[in-house]
Short mmCIF file of C-alpha atoms and ligand atoms in Angstrom, two decimals:
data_model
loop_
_atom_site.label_atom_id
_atom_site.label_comp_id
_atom_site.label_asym_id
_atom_site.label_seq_id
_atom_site.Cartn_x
_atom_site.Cartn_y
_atom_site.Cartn_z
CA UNK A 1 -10.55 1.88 8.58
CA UNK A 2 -7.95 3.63 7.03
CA UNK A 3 -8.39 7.35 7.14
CA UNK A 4 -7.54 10.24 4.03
CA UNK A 5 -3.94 10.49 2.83
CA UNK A 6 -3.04 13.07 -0.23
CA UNK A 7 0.01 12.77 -1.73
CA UNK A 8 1.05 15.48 -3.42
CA UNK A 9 5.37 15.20 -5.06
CA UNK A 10 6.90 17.49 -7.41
CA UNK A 11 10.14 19.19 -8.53
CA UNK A 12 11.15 21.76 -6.18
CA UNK A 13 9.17 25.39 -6.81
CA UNK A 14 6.44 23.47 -8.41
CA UNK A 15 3.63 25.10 -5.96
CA UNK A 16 3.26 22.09 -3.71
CA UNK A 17 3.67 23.75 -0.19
CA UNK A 18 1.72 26.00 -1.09
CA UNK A 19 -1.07 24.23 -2.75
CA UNK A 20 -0.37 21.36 0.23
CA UNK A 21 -0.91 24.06 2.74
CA UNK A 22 -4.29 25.81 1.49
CA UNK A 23 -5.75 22.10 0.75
CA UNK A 24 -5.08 20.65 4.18
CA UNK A 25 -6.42 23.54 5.88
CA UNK A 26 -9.62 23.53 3.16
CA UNK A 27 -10.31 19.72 4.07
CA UNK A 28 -9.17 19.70 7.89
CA UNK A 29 -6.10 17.28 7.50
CA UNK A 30 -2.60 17.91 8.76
CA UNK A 31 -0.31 19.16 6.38
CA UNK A 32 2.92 17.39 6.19
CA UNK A 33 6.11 18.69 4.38
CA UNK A 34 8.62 16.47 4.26
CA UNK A 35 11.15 18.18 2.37
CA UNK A 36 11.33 20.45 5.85
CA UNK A 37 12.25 17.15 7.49
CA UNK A 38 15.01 16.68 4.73
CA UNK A 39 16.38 20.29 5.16
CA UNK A 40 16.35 19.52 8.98
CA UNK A 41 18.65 16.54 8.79
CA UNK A 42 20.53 19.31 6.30
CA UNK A 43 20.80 21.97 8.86
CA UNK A 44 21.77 19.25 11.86
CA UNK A 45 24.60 18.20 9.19
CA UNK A 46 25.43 21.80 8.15
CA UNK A 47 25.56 22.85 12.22
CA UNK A 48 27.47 20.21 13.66
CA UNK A 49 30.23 20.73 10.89
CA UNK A 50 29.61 16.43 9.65
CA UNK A 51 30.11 16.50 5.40
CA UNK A 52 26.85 16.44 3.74
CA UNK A 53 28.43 13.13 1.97
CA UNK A 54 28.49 11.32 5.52
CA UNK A 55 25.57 9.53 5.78
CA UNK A 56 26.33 7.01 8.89
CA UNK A 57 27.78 10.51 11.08
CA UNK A 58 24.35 12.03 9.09
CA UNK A 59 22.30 8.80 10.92
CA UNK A 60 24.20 8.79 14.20
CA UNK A 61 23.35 12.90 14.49
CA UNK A 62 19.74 12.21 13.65
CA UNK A 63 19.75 9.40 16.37
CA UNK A 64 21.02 11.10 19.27
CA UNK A 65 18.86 14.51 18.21
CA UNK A 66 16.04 12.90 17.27
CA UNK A 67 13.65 15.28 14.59
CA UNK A 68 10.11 16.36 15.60
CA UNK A 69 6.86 18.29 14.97
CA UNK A 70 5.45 20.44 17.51
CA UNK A 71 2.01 22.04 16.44
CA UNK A 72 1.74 25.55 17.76
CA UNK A 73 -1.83 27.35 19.08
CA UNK A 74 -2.32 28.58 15.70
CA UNK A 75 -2.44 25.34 14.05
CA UNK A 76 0.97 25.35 12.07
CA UNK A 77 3.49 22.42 12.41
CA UNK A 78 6.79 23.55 13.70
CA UNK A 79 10.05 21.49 13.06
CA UNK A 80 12.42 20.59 15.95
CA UNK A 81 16.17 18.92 16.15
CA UNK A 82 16.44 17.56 19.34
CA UNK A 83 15.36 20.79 21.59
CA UNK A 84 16.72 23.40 18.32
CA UNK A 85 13.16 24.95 16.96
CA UNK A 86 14.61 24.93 13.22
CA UNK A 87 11.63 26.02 11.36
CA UNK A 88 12.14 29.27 10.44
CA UNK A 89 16.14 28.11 9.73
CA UNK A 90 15.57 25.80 7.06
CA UNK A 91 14.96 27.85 3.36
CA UNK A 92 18.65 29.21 3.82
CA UNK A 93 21.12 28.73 0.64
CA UNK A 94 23.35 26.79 2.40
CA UNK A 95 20.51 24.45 3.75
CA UNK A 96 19.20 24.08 0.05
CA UNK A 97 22.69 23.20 -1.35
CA UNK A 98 23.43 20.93 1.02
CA UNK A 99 19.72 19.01 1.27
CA UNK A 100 20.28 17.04 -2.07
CA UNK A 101 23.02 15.16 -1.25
CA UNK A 102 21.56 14.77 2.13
CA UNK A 103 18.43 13.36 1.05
CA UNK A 104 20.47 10.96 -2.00
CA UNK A 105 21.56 8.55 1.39
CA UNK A 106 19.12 4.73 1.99
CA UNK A 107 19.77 4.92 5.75
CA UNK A 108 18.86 8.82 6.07
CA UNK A 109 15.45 8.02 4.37
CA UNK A 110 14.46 5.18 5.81
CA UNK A 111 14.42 7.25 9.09
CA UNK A 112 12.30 9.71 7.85
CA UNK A 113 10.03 7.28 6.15
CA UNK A 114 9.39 5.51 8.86
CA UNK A 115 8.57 9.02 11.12
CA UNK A 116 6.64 9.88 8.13
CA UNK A 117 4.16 6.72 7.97
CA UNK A 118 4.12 7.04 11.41
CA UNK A 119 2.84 10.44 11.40
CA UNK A 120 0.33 9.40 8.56
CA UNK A 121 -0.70 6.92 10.69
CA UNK A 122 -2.02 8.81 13.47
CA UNK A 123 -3.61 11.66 11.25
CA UNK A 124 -5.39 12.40 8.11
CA UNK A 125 -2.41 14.81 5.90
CA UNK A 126 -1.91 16.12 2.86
CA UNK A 127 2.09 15.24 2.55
CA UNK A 128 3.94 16.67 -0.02
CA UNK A 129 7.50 15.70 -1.35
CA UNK A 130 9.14 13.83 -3.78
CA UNK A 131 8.71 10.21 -2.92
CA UNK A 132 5.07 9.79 -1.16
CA UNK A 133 3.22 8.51 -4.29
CA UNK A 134 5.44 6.45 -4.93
CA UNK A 135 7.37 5.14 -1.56
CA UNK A 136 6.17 6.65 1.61
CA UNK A 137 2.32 6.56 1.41
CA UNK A 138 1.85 3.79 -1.90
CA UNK A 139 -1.74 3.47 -1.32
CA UNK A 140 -2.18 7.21 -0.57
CA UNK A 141 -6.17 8.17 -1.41
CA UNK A 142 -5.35 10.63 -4.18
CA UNK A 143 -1.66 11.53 -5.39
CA UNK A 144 -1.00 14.58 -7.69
CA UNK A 145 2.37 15.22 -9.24
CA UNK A 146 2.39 18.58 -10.11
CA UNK A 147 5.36 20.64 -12.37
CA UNK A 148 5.84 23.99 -13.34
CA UNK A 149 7.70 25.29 -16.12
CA UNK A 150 11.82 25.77 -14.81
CA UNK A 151 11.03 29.64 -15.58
CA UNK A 152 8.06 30.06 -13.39
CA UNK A 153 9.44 27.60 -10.76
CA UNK A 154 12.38 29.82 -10.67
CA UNK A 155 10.39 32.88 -10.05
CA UNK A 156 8.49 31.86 -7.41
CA UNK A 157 11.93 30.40 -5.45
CA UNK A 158 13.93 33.66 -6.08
CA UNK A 159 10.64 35.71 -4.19
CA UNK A 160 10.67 32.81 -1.06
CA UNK A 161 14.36 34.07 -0.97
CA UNK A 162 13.15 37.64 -1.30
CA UNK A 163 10.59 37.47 1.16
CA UNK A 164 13.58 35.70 3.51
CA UNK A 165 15.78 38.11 3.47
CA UNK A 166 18.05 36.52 0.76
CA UNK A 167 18.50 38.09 -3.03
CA UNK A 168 19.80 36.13 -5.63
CA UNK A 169 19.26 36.55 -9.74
CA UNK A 170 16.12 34.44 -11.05
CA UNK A 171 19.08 32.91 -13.79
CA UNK A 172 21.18 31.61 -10.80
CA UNK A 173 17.81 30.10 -8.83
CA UNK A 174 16.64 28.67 -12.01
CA UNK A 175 20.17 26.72 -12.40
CA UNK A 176 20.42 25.60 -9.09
CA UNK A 177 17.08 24.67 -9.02
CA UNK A 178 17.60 22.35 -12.29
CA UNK A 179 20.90 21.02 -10.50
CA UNK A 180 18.47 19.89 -7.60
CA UNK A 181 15.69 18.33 -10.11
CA UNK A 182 17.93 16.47 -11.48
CA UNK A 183 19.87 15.54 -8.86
CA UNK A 184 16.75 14.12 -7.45
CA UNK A 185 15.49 12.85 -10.50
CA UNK A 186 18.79 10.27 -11.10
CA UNK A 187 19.49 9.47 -7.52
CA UNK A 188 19.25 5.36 -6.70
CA UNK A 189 16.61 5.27 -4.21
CA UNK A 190 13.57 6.91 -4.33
CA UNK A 191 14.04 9.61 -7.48
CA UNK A 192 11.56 12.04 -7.79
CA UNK A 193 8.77 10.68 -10.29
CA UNK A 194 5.25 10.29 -10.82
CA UNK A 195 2.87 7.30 -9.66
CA UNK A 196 1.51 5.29 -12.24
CA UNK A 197 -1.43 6.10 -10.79
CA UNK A 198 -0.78 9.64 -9.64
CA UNK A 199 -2.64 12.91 -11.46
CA UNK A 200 -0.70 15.12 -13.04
CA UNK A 201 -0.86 18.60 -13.11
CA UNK A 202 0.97 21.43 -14.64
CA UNK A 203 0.84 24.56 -12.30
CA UNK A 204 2.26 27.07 -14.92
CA UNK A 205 0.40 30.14 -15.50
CA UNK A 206 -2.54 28.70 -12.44
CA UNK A 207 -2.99 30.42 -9.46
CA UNK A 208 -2.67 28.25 -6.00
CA UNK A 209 -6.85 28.28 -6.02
CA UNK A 210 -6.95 26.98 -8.99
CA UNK A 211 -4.75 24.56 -8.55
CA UNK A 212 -6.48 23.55 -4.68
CA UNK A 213 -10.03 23.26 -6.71
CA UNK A 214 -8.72 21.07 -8.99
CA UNK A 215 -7.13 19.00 -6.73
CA UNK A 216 -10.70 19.21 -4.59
CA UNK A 217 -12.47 17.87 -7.81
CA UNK A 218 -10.38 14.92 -7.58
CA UNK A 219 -10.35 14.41 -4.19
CA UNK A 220 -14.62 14.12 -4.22
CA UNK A 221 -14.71 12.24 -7.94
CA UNK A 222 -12.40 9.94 -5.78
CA UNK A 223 -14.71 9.22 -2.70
CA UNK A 224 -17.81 9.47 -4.78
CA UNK A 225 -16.14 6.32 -6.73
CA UNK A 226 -15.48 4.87 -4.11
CA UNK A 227 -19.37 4.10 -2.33
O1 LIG B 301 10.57 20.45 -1.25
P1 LIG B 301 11.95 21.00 -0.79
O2 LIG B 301 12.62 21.80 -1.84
O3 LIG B 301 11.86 21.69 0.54
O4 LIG B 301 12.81 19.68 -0.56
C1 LIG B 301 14.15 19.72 -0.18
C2 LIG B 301 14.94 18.52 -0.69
O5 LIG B 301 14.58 17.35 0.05
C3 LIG B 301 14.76 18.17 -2.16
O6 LIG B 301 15.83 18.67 -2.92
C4 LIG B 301 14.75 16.68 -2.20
C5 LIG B 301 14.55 16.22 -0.81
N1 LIG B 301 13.29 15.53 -0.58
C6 LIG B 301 13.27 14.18 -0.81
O7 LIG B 301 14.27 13.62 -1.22
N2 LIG B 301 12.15 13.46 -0.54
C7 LIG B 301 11.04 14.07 -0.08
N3 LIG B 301 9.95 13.34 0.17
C8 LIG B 301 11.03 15.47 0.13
C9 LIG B 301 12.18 16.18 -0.14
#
C-alpha cells in the first residue's frame, strides 16, 4: 500500500514552507523541503570555494559529503553536509544567489531526487519545491501549486531576511526574486510548473490557515473519492 504524499511546488516566497510546515504537522506527516537540500549542495559549493557553474566538482563534493536529515527531539528536520549541521546556514544571500544555478545541473538533481523518493518512501510528507508534482513524487496523493503576487512574495522574503539578521529593500528582493522565478521557470530539466493535475492556488492576500484549510478540504474530498 502506498502511503500519503502532498506535493506542494511554487515560485519562491509563494507561502509553501510555511503552509508545508503547519499542514504536515496538522496531518502527522513529515515535512520535507527540498529547496533546503538545494541550498545545501549551494552552501557545500559556496564553502569549499568550487564555481556554482561546476556541476561534476558540485557531484563529486556531494559524493564524498554525502547530505542528510537528522530529526531533532522536538520534531523538526535538521539538514546536514557530511558532519556540518547547515540548517540554520542556508537562507543567507549568498546561498540564495548561488542555489539557482546550482539547482539548473541533471546530475546535481538526480542525486537529490533519488534521496528525495527515498525519503518519501519510508514516510508519509508533505514535500514542497519546485519539481515534486511534476518529477519527484508524479503520482503524489494531492499536489497544489500555489503563487503569490511578485509584491507580496517579495514582502514576505525581505521579513525572512529581517527576522535573519539580513536587511535588504523589498524593490531589490522583489528583483532578485523574479531573476530566480524565472531562472527556474526556463531551465532544461525540471522548470518550475504546475501538474496537469495539480490544484492551484493563489496565496495573495490569504493567511497561512487559510491557505492549510483549503489545502485540508482537498486533501479529504481526495480520500473520500477515493473509497
Ligand atoms: O524554495 P527555496 O527558495 O528554498 O528553493 C531554493 C532553490 O532551489 C530554488 O531557487 C530552486 C531550487 N529548487 C529546485 O530546483 N527544485 C526543488 N524541488 C526545490 C528547490
Amino acid at each position: 500500500m502506498h502511503h500519503m504524499t502532498i506535493a506542494i511546488d511554487g515560485p519562491a516566497g509563494s507561502g509553501k514552507s510555511t503552509v508545508a510546515q503547519e499542514l504536515a504537522e496538522r496531518l502527522g506527516l513529515l515535512y520535507l523541503d527540498t529547496g533546503a537540500m538545494y541550498r545545501a549542495v549551494a552552501w557545500l559549493a559556496l564553502q569549499r570555494g568550487v564555481s556554482p557553474q561546476d556541476s561534476s566538482s558540485i557531484v563529486q563534493l556531494m559524493r564524498k559529503s554525502p547530505i542528510h536529515l537528522e530529526r531533532t527531539e522536538q520534531g523538526n528536520v535538521e539538514i546536514w553536509v557530511g558532519s556540518n549541521n547547515v540548517t540554520r546556514e542556508l537562507r543567507t544571500p549568498e546561498v540564495s544567489n548561488a542555489v539557482s544555478a546550482v539547482s539548473a545541473h541533471p546530475d546535481v538533481r538526480s542525486e537529490l531526487t533519488t534521496l528525495q523518493r527515498e525519503l518519501s518512501s519510508q514516510h508519509p510528507v508533505v514535500m514542497d519545491g519546485r519539481d515534486i508534482g511534476t518529477v519527484v513524487l508524479p503520482h503524489a496523493t494531492v499536489k497544489v501549486f500555489l503563487t503569490a503576487s511578485l509584491e507580496e512574495r517579495a514582502k514576505r522574503r525581505r521579513r525572512e531576511f529581517i527576522e535573519s539578521g539580513f536587511s535588504s529593500a523589498t524593490e531589490q528582493v522583489a528583483a532578485e526574486l523574479a531573476k530566480r522565478d524565472e531562472q527556474d521557470s526556463s531551465r532544461t530539466v525540471a522548470p518550475l510548473k504546475p501538474a496537469q493535475d495539480a490544484h492551484r492556488i493563489d496565496s495573495t492576500g490569504k493567511s497561512v490557515d487559510e491557505v492549510v484549510l483549503e489545502i485540508m478540504t482537498i486533501v479529504e474530498q481526495t480520500l473520500s473519492w477515493r473509497q
